[in-house]
Coordinates of C-alpha atoms in Angstrom, one line a residue:
M29 CA 0.0 0.0 0.0
A30 CA 1.3 3.4 -0.9
P31 CA 2.1 5.7 2.1
S32 CA -0.6 8.3 2.9
S33 CA 0.0 11.7 1.4
T34 CA -1.4 13.3 4.6
I35 CA -0.7 12.9 8.3
R36 CA -2.0 14.4 11.5
A37 CA -0.6 17.8 12.6
A38 CA 0.5 16.1 15.8
D39 CA 2.5 13.6 13.6
A40 CA 4.3 16.4 11.9
V41 CA 5.5 17.7 15.3
A42 CA 6.4 14.3 16.5
R43 CA 8.4 13.3 13.4
R44 CA 10.4 16.5 13.5
L45 CA 11.3 15.9 17.2
Y46 CA 12.3 12.3 16.4
A47 CA 14.5 13.6 13.5
E48 CA 16.2 15.9 16.0
G49 CA 17.2 12.8 18.1
C50 CA 14.4 12.9 20.7
R51 CA 13.5 9.4 22.0
Y52 CA 11.7 10.2 25.2
A53 CA 8.8 12.5 26.2
F54 CA 7.6 13.0 29.8
G55 CA 4.4 14.1 31.3
M56 CA 0.9 13.3 32.4
P57 CA -1.9 13.0 29.8
G58 CA -5.4 14.4 29.7
G59 CA -8.0 14.0 27.0
E60 CA -6.6 17.1 25.2
V61 CA -3.2 15.5 24.5
L62 CA -4.1 12.0 23.7
T63 CA -3.4 12.5 20.0
L64 CA 0.0 14.1 20.8
V65 CA 0.9 11.0 22.9
D66 CA -0.2 8.7 20.2
A67 CA 1.8 10.6 17.6
L68 CA 4.9 10.7 19.7
E69 CA 4.8 6.9 20.3
D70 CA 4.1 6.3 16.5
A71 CA 7.1 8.4 15.7
G72 CA 9.4 6.3 17.9
I73 CA 9.4 8.6 21.0
R74 CA 8.6 6.8 24.2
F75 CA 6.1 8.5 26.4
I76 CA 7.0 8.3 30.1
L77 CA 4.1 8.7 32.5
A78 CA 5.3 10.8 35.5
K79 CA 3.3 11.6 38.6
H80 CA 3.7 15.4 38.3
E81 CA 4.5 17.6 35.4
N82 CA 7.1 19.5 37.3
A83 CA 9.1 16.3 37.9
A84 CA 8.4 15.3 34.3
A85 CA 10.2 18.4 33.0
F86 CA 13.2 17.7 35.2
M87 CA 13.3 14.1 33.9
A88 CA 13.3 15.6 30.4
E89 CA 16.2 17.7 31.3
G90 CA 18.1 14.7 32.7
A91 CA 17.5 12.8 29.4
Y92 CA 18.8 15.9 27.4
H93 CA 22.1 15.9 29.3
R94 CA 22.8 12.4 28.1
T95 CA 21.3 12.4 24.6
G96 CA 21.9 16.0 23.5
A97 CA 18.4 16.1 22.1
P98 CA 15.8 18.6 23.4
G99 CA 13.7 17.3 26.3
I100 CA 10.0 17.0 25.8
L101 CA 7.3 17.8 28.3
V102 CA 3.7 16.9 27.6
A103 CA 1.0 18.6 29.7
T104 CA -2.7 18.7 29.4
V105 CA -4.7 21.9 29.3
G106 CA -4.9 24.2 32.4
P107 CA -3.6 22.7 35.6
G108 CA -1.4 20.2 33.8
A109 CA 0.4 22.9 31.9
L110 CA 0.6 25.2 34.9
N111 CA 2.1 22.4 37.0
G112 CA 5.1 22.5 34.8
V113 CA 5.8 26.2 35.1
N114 CA 8.6 25.9 37.7
A115 CA 10.6 23.4 35.7
V116 CA 10.1 25.3 32.4
A117 CA 11.3 28.5 34.0
N118 CA 14.3 26.5 35.3
A119 CA 15.0 25.3 31.8
H120 CA 14.9 28.9 30.5
Q121 CA 17.4 30.1 33.1
D122 CA 19.6 27.0 33.0
R123 CA 19.8 27.1 29.2
V124 CA 18.1 23.7 28.7
P125 CA 16.5 23.0 25.3
M126 CA 13.0 21.8 25.9
I127 CA 9.8 21.5 23.8
V128 CA 6.7 22.0 25.9
L129 CA 3.7 20.5 24.3
A130 CA 0.5 21.6 26.0
G131 CA -3.1 20.7 25.2
A132 CA -5.4 23.6 24.5
V133 CA -9.1 24.1 24.0
D134 CA -10.0 25.0 20.4
A135 CA -10.1 28.8 19.8
D136 CA -13.7 28.8 18.6
E137 CA -14.8 26.7 21.5
A138 CA -13.0 29.0 24.0
Q139 CA -15.3 31.9 22.9
T140 CA -18.3 30.3 24.6
Y141 CA -16.7 27.8 27.1
T142 CA -14.7 28.7 30.2
H143 CA -13.8 25.5 32.0
Q144 CA -10.0 25.2 32.3
V145 CA -9.6 27.9 29.6
L146 CA -6.8 30.4 30.2
D147 CA -4.2 32.2 28.1
Q148 CA -1.5 29.6 28.3
Q149 CA 0.7 31.5 25.9
A150 CA 0.6 34.5 28.2
V151 CA 1.8 32.3 31.0
F152 CA 4.7 30.7 29.0
R153 CA 6.0 33.6 27.0
P154 CA 8.0 35.2 29.8
I155 CA 9.7 31.8 30.7
T156 CA 10.4 30.4 27.2
K157 CA 12.4 31.5 24.2
A158 CA 9.2 31.4 22.1
S159 CA 5.5 30.4 22.3
F160 CA 3.4 29.0 19.4
S161 CA -0.2 27.9 18.9
L162 CA -0.2 25.1 16.4
V163 CA -2.1 25.6 13.2
P164 CA -2.5 22.9 10.6
G165 CA -1.2 24.9 7.6
A166 CA 2.1 25.6 9.4
A167 CA 2.5 22.5 11.5
H168 CA 5.8 21.5 9.9
V169 CA 7.2 25.0 10.0
I170 CA 6.2 25.5 13.7
A171 CA 7.8 22.2 14.6
D172 CA 11.1 23.1 12.8
K173 CA 11.1 26.7 14.3
A174 CA 10.6 25.2 17.8
V175 CA 13.6 22.9 17.4
A176 CA 15.8 25.7 16.0
I177 CA 14.9 28.2 18.6
A178 CA 15.2 25.7 21.4
T179 CA 18.7 24.5 20.4
E180 CA 20.5 27.4 18.7
G181 CA 22.3 30.3 20.4
R182 CA 21.7 29.9 24.1
P183 CA 19.3 26.9 24.4
G184 CA 16.0 27.1 26.2
P185 CA 12.4 25.9 26.3
V186 CA 9.9 26.6 23.5
H187 CA 6.2 26.2 24.2
I188 CA 3.6 24.9 21.7
D189 CA -0.1 25.0 22.5
V190 CA -1.8 22.2 20.5
P191 CA -5.6 22.7 20.2
I192 CA -7.6 19.5 20.3
T193 CA -8.9 19.5 16.7
V194 CA -5.6 20.9 15.4
A195 CA -3.7 17.8 16.7
D196 CA -6.0 15.6 14.5
A197 CA -6.1 17.9 11.5
Q198 CA -4.7 16.4 8.3
V199 CA -1.6 18.1 6.9
P200 CA 0.8 17.1 4.0
A201 CA 3.0 14.3 5.0
E202 CA 6.0 15.8 3.2
A203 CA 7.7 18.6 5.2
P204 CA 9.2 21.7 3.6
P205 CA 13.0 22.0 3.7
R206 CA 14.3 22.5 7.2
R207 CA 16.4 25.5 8.2
I208 CA 20.2 24.7 8.0
K209 CA 22.0 25.2 11.3
A210 CA 24.5 28.0 11.5
S211 CA 28.2 27.2 11.3
P212 CA 30.5 28.0 14.2
V213 CA 31.9 31.6 14.0
A214 CA 35.4 32.7 15.0
P215 CA 36.5 36.3 15.7
S216 CA 38.4 38.3 13.1
G217 CA 39.7 41.7 12.4
T218 CA 41.4 44.3 14.6
D219 CA 39.9 43.0 17.9
L220 CA 41.2 39.5 17.1
E221 CA 44.7 40.9 16.6
T222 CA 44.5 42.7 19.9
A223 CA 43.4 39.5 21.7
R224 CA 46.3 37.6 20.1
S225 CA 48.8 40.2 21.3
W226 CA 47.3 40.1 24.8
L227 CA 47.8 36.3 24.9
A228 CA 51.4 36.7 23.8
Q229 CA 52.0 39.2 26.6
A230 CA 50.1 37.4 29.3
R231 CA 52.1 36.0 32.3
R232 CA 49.1 35.5 34.6
P233 CA 46.2 34.4 32.4
V234 CA 43.0 32.8 33.8
M235 CA 40.0 31.2 32.1
V236 CA 36.5 31.5 33.5
V237 CA 34.3 28.9 31.7
G238 CA 30.6 28.5 31.7
L239 CA 27.4 27.1 30.2
D240 CA 28.0 28.3 26.6
A241 CA 31.2 26.3 26.5
M242 CA 29.4 23.2 27.9
V243 CA 26.6 23.5 25.4
E244 CA 29.0 23.9 22.5
G245 CA 31.1 20.9 23.6
A246 CA 34.3 22.9 23.9
E247 CA 36.0 20.8 26.5
V248 CA 38.8 19.5 24.2
A249 CA 39.6 23.0 23.0
I250 CA 39.6 24.3 26.6
A251 CA 41.9 21.5 27.8
N252 CA 44.3 22.0 24.9
F253 CA 44.5 25.8 25.4
A254 CA 44.9 25.5 29.2
E255 CA 47.7 23.0 28.9
T256 CA 49.5 24.8 26.1
Y257 CA 49.6 28.2 27.9
N258 CA 49.4 27.0 31.5
V259 CA 46.1 28.7 32.2
P260 CA 44.1 27.8 35.3
V261 CA 40.5 27.1 34.7
V262 CA 37.6 28.2 36.9
T263 CA 34.1 27.0 35.9
T264 CA 30.6 27.9 36.9
Y265 CA 29.1 25.1 39.0
K266 CA 27.0 23.6 36.2
A267 CA 30.0 23.6 33.9
K268 CA 32.1 21.6 36.3
G269 CA 34.2 18.9 34.6
L270 CA 34.9 20.8 31.3
L271 CA 38.4 20.4 32.5
P272 CA 38.7 17.2 34.7
E273 CA 38.8 18.5 38.2
D274 CA 41.8 16.4 39.2
H275 CA 43.8 18.2 36.6
A276 CA 46.5 20.5 38.0
L277 CA 45.0 23.5 36.3
A278 CA 41.4 22.9 37.3
L279 CA 40.2 25.1 40.2
G280 CA 36.7 23.8 40.3
G281 CA 33.3 25.5 40.4
A282 CA 32.9 29.1 41.5
G283 CA 30.1 31.4 42.4
L284 CA 28.1 29.2 44.8
S285 CA 30.3 28.8 47.9
P286 CA 31.6 32.1 49.5
L287 CA 34.3 30.0 51.2
A288 CA 35.6 28.8 47.8
D289 CA 35.4 32.3 46.3
R290 CA 37.6 33.6 49.1
H291 CA 40.4 31.6 47.5
L292 CA 39.5 32.0 43.8
L293 CA 38.8 35.7 43.6
P294 CA 42.3 36.8 44.8
L295 CA 43.8 34.7 42.0
I296 CA 41.5 36.4 39.5
E297 CA 42.5 39.8 40.9
K298 CA 46.1 39.0 40.1
A299 CA 45.4 38.0 36.5
D300 CA 46.7 40.1 33.7
L301 CA 44.4 38.4 31.2
I302 CA 41.0 37.0 31.9
L303 CA 39.5 34.8 29.2
C304 CA 35.7 34.4 29.7
V305 CA 35.0 31.3 27.6
G306 CA 31.3 30.8 27.3
Y307 CA 30.9 32.3 30.7
D308 CA 27.2 33.0 31.3
P309 CA 26.9 34.6 34.7
I310 CA 23.2 33.7 35.2
E311 CA 24.5 31.0 37.6
M312 CA 26.5 33.4 39.7
R313 CA 25.7 35.1 43.0
V314 CA 26.2 38.8 43.8
G315 CA 29.8 38.2 44.9
W316 CA 30.6 37.8 41.2
R317 CA 29.1 41.1 40.1
D318 CA 31.9 43.4 38.6
I319 CA 34.7 41.4 40.1
W320 CA 37.2 42.8 37.6
D321 CA 37.7 46.2 36.1
P322 CA 38.2 46.0 32.3
T323 CA 39.9 49.4 32.4
T324 CA 42.8 48.0 34.5
Q325 CA 42.6 44.3 33.6
R326 CA 42.5 42.8 30.1
V327 CA 39.2 40.8 29.8
I328 CA 38.1 38.9 26.7
D329 CA 34.5 37.7 26.6
I330 CA 33.5 34.9 24.2
T331 CA 29.8 34.2 24.4
A332 CA 26.8 32.9 22.4
E333 CA 24.8 36.1 22.9
P334 CA 25.6 39.8 23.6
N335 CA 26.1 40.9 27.1
H336 CA 22.8 42.3 28.2
H337 CA 23.1 41.1 31.8
Y338 CA 25.7 43.7 32.9
M339 CA 26.9 41.4 35.7
H340 CA 30.4 42.2 34.4
Q341 CA 32.0 44.1 31.5
S342 CA 35.0 43.2 29.4
S343 CA 37.7 44.8 27.2
L344 CA 36.8 42.8 24.1
N345 CA 33.5 41.1 23.2
F346 CA 33.3 38.2 20.8
I347 CA 29.9 36.7 19.9
A348 CA 31.4 33.6 18.6
D349 CA 32.0 29.8 19.1
C350 CA 34.2 29.0 22.1
A351 CA 36.4 26.4 20.4
A352 CA 36.8 28.3 17.2
S353 CA 37.7 31.5 19.1
L354 CA 40.3 29.9 21.2
Q355 CA 41.9 28.5 18.1
A356 CA 41.9 31.8 16.3
I357 CA 43.3 33.7 19.3
S358 CA 46.1 31.1 19.9
D359 CA 47.1 30.2 16.3
G360 CA 50.8 30.7 16.1
I361 CA 51.2 32.3 19.5
A362 CA 54.2 30.8 21.3
P363 CA 53.6 29.7 24.9
Q364 CA 55.4 31.7 27.6
E365 CA 56.1 30.9 31.3
T366 CA 53.0 31.8 33.3
W367 CA 52.2 31.9 37.0
A368 CA 55.9 31.6 37.8
Q369 CA 55.4 31.9 41.5
G370 CA 53.3 28.8 41.9
E371 CA 50.1 30.7 42.6
V372 CA 47.9 28.1 40.8
A373 CA 49.1 25.1 42.8
A374 CA 48.9 27.2 46.0
T375 CA 45.2 28.1 45.3
K376 CA 44.4 24.5 44.5
T377 CA 45.9 23.4 47.8
A378 CA 44.1 26.1 49.7
L379 CA 40.8 25.0 48.2
A380 CA 41.4 21.4 49.3
Q381 CA 42.2 22.6 52.8
A382 CA 39.1 24.7 52.9
F383 CA 36.9 21.7 52.3
P384 CA 38.5 18.9 54.4
K385 CA 37.5 15.3 53.9
E386 CA 38.7 13.8 57.2
D387 CA 35.4 14.2 59.3
T388 CA 34.3 11.1 61.1
W389 CA 30.7 11.8 60.1
G390 CA 28.6 14.6 58.7
P391 CA 27.8 16.0 55.3
A392 CA 31.4 16.2 54.2
A393 CA 32.1 12.6 55.3
V394 CA 29.0 11.5 53.4
M395 CA 30.1 13.2 50.2
D396 CA 33.7 12.0 50.5
T397 CA 32.6 8.4 51.1
C398 CA 30.3 8.5 48.1
R399 CA 33.1 9.9 45.9
Q400 CA 35.5 7.2 47.1
V401 CA 33.1 4.2 46.8
L402 CA 31.2 5.0 43.7
P403 CA 32.9 4.6 40.3
R404 CA 34.8 7.5 38.7
D405 CA 32.3 7.7 35.9
T406 CA 29.3 8.1 38.3
L407 CA 26.8 10.8 37.2
A408 CA 25.5 12.9 40.0
T409 CA 22.5 15.2 40.5
V410 CA 21.8 17.5 43.5
D411 CA 18.9 19.3 44.9
S412 CA 19.0 22.9 46.1
G413 CA 20.0 23.5 49.7
A414 CA 23.1 23.7 51.9
H415 CA 24.2 20.2 50.8
R416 CA 24.4 21.5 47.2
I417 CA 26.8 24.3 48.1
L418 CA 29.1 21.8 49.8
L419 CA 28.8 19.1 47.2
S420 CA 29.6 21.5 44.4
Q421 CA 33.0 21.9 45.9
M422 CA 33.6 18.3 47.1
W423 CA 32.2 16.3 44.3
E424 CA 34.9 16.1 41.6
C425 CA 33.8 16.0 38.0
Y426 CA 36.0 14.4 35.4
A427 CA 33.8 15.2 32.4
P428 CA 31.1 17.7 31.5
R429 CA 27.7 17.2 32.9
G430 CA 29.1 15.0 35.7
L431 CA 27.0 17.0 38.2
T432 CA 23.6 18.2 37.2
Q433 CA 21.7 20.7 39.2
S434 CA 19.4 23.7 39.1
T435 CA 21.9 26.5 39.1
A436 CA 20.2 29.6 37.8
L437 CA 16.7 29.2 39.3
C438 CA 17.9 27.1 42.2
T439 CA 14.7 25.2 42.6
M440 CA 14.1 22.4 45.0
G441 CA 12.8 19.0 44.1
C442 CA 15.0 18.4 41.1
A443 CA 17.6 15.8 42.1
I444 CA 15.4 12.7 42.0
P445 CA 13.7 13.4 38.6
L446 CA 17.0 14.5 37.1
A447 CA 18.6 11.3 38.2
M448 CA 15.7 9.3 36.7
G449 CA 15.9 11.0 33.4
I450 CA 19.7 10.5 33.3
T451 CA 19.3 6.8 34.2
L452 CA 16.6 6.2 31.6
A453 CA 18.7 7.7 28.8
D454 CA 22.1 6.2 30.0
P455 CA 21.2 3.0 31.9
D456 CA 24.7 1.6 32.0
R457 CA 26.2 4.5 34.0
P458 CA 26.0 4.6 37.8
V459 CA 23.8 7.5 38.9
V460 CA 23.4 9.1 42.4
G461 CA 21.0 11.8 43.3
F462 CA 21.8 13.9 46.4
C463 CA 18.9 15.6 48.0
G464 CA 17.8 17.1 51.3
D465 CA 15.0 15.6 53.3
A466 CA 12.7 18.5 52.3
G467 CA 13.5 18.2 48.6
F468 CA 12.9 14.5 48.8
L469 CA 9.4 14.9 50.3
M470 CA 8.5 17.3 47.4
V471 CA 8.8 14.5 44.8
A472 CA 8.8 11.2 46.7
G473 CA 5.9 10.0 44.6
E474 CA 8.2 9.8 41.5
L475 CA 9.9 6.9 43.2
S476 CA 6.9 4.8 42.1
T477 CA 7.7 5.9 38.5
A478 CA 11.3 4.8 39.0
A479 CA 10.0 1.4 40.1
E480 CA 7.6 1.1 37.2
L481 CA 10.4 1.9 34.7
G482 CA 12.9 -0.4 36.4
L483 CA 15.4 2.4 37.0
K484 CA 18.2 1.9 39.5
P485 CA 19.6 5.3 40.6
I486 CA 20.9 5.7 44.2
I487 CA 19.1 8.4 46.1
L488 CA 21.2 9.8 49.0
V489 CA 19.1 11.8 51.4
F490 CA 20.7 14.2 54.0
V491 CA 18.4 13.9 57.0
D492 CA 18.5 16.7 59.5
A493 CA 14.8 17.6 59.7
S494 CA 15.4 21.2 58.7
L495 CA 15.7 23.6 55.8
S496 CA 19.4 23.8 56.7
L497 CA 20.4 26.6 54.4
I498 CA 17.4 28.8 55.4
E499 CA 17.9 27.9 59.1
L500 CA 21.5 29.0 58.8
K501 CA 20.6 32.3 57.3
Q502 CA 17.9 32.7 59.9
R503 CA 20.5 32.3 62.7
S504 CA 23.0 34.6 61.0
R505 CA 20.4 37.3 61.1
Q506 CA 19.8 36.6 64.8
M507 CA 16.2 35.6 64.2
K508 CA 14.2 33.0 66.1
N509 CA 13.8 29.5 64.7
R510 CA 10.5 29.7 62.8
G511 CA 9.1 27.9 59.8
V512 CA 12.3 25.9 58.9
D513 CA 12.0 22.7 61.0
F514 CA 9.9 19.6 60.4
A515 CA 9.6 16.0 61.7
K516 CA 12.1 13.3 61.0
H517 CA 10.7 10.6 58.7
D518 CA 11.8 7.1 57.8
F519 CA 13.1 7.8 54.3
A520 CA 14.5 4.3 53.8
A521 CA 11.0 2.8 54.5
M522 CA 9.6 5.2 51.9
G523 CA 12.0 3.8 49.4
V524 CA 10.9 0.3 50.2
A525 CA 7.2 1.3 50.1
F526 CA 7.5 2.6 46.6
G527 CA 9.2 -0.6 45.3
G528 CA 12.9 0.1 46.0
A529 CA 15.5 -0.7 48.6
G530 CA 16.2 1.4 51.6
H531 CA 19.0 1.9 54.1
T532 CA 19.5 4.3 57.1
V533 CA 23.1 5.1 57.9
T534 CA 24.9 7.0 60.6
S535 CA 28.5 6.2 59.9
R536 CA 31.1 6.0 57.1
D537 CA 31.2 2.2 57.4
G538 CA 27.4 1.9 57.2
L539 CA 27.3 4.2 54.2
E540 CA 30.0 2.3 52.4
Q541 CA 28.2 -1.0 52.9
A542 CA 24.9 0.6 51.7
L543 CA 26.5 2.0 48.6
K544 CA 28.1 -1.3 47.7
T545 CA 24.8 -3.1 48.2
A546 CA 23.0 -0.4 46.1
M547 CA 25.4 -0.8 43.2
T548 CA 24.3 -4.4 42.7
A549 CA 20.6 -4.0 43.5
D550 CA 18.0 -4.7 40.9
T551 CA 16.0 -1.6 41.8
F552 CA 16.5 2.0 43.0
T553 CA 17.9 2.5 46.5
V554 CA 17.2 5.2 49.0
I555 CA 20.0 5.8 51.5
A556 CA 19.0 8.1 54.4
A557 CA 22.2 9.6 55.9
V558 CA 21.3 11.0 59.3
I559 CA 23.4 14.1 60.2
E560 CA 23.4 16.5 63.1
R561 CA 21.6 19.8 63.0
G562 CA 24.0 22.7 62.2
A563 CA 26.4 20.3 60.4
Y564 CA 26.9 22.9 57.6
D565 CA 28.1 25.7 59.9
G566 CA 31.4 27.1 58.7
R567 CA 31.5 24.7 55.7
L568 CA 30.0 26.8 53.0

């Protein structure tokens, strides 16, 4: 039988997403998105039923970090779509390509019908790169535009409202030509020659590397440049691992821990050339606002988009590809002796001493034990809270995306669904999700999804029955303890109740045994590490 000359508009969207490499979609269906789910499955994209749209979007992000294809969130009209707002806003700020497919009431129906009808595009426009309402005559074009906008430049989410009858409307099966992706661009002209002369003259160069470089896959170029010119590398905390953190020139993630920044900022202040390579300061805290003066220090900014943030200024701005720019700046420039007084090694030593690993027990001991026991290639996720600040310093990453977190929006409840999405897309890699007890309680129901899918991540819960970071801030302001404490719960038992394994540990030996058991388990494992209240004091 000859293939049909028409397909559903929903099929046009699904086939374009499949062609982009998407193999998973996450969400919770309602009657308004049944055609979408059907089309995604027919196209070869597996639909994963989550328990909440917010968690589904984080699962989609986790899958993206392993596949490189945009994440897909499917949400039904009204409350379903609105449930995903937090994680969609996170994708926007954390530069995560995501296609948000939302059911919608038909436009003509909405004129005389009000149940669950609201302007979803008005909701999503401020937290996405673009918002569309699918129409049959442009279904192929809208799908292609959505992919292009989500993935090019700085990535981010794109929302598509799909009215009920539009999803089923027949459109031509053959899509028009897709837009060709732009080639990488390198700097040229007078500013390039200035940058090259500055590199030749530099004796104390530093690289500050961020999300743009991670998205562009510039890790090899960064390592080659750093090693050739003996340039220390500081990363944002989501870009950890762009240079393996056991490398002599890797100084780890900055901008989250004030304790770490006390050692990193003096080195940057001494630099005579600062190379911002894909450095997107959306992750950084106020302590990184205007930390250099481009009138007295030479600063080269290589970014995917113009500087409209004004968190810092530079001496030269290149809107260009990170790897191509480093090649153009360094081509033919002979290496010179740099940091002749051993400042880089001294800073790396000082950082190690600032975050000691010798504790008998406590959050640092938990993190150190996990890093020692779990394989080197373990992929980690972490929820927001005090534990994240400490983990971002203590968890060494040896490749990009080795530690996934919500860095710009800093939302709680992400570690477990991120770990699930990563495990689903990369089942042969060990995965551990670090979360506080409050963050765990926000998304505990998704453990049932992990059991249904046969996923085996390790979930490590720091149990101190308090919002530790907020409680610490409360005390620092000499306020009474209010609204930050809650009861202790049996998290290990929750893991068992949802179909996994569970362990409660109070020592390094107990944790080591639980981790070894978890690595051979045939299901997910929840490990509840009970720590003292105030255990993060002086550690962050």
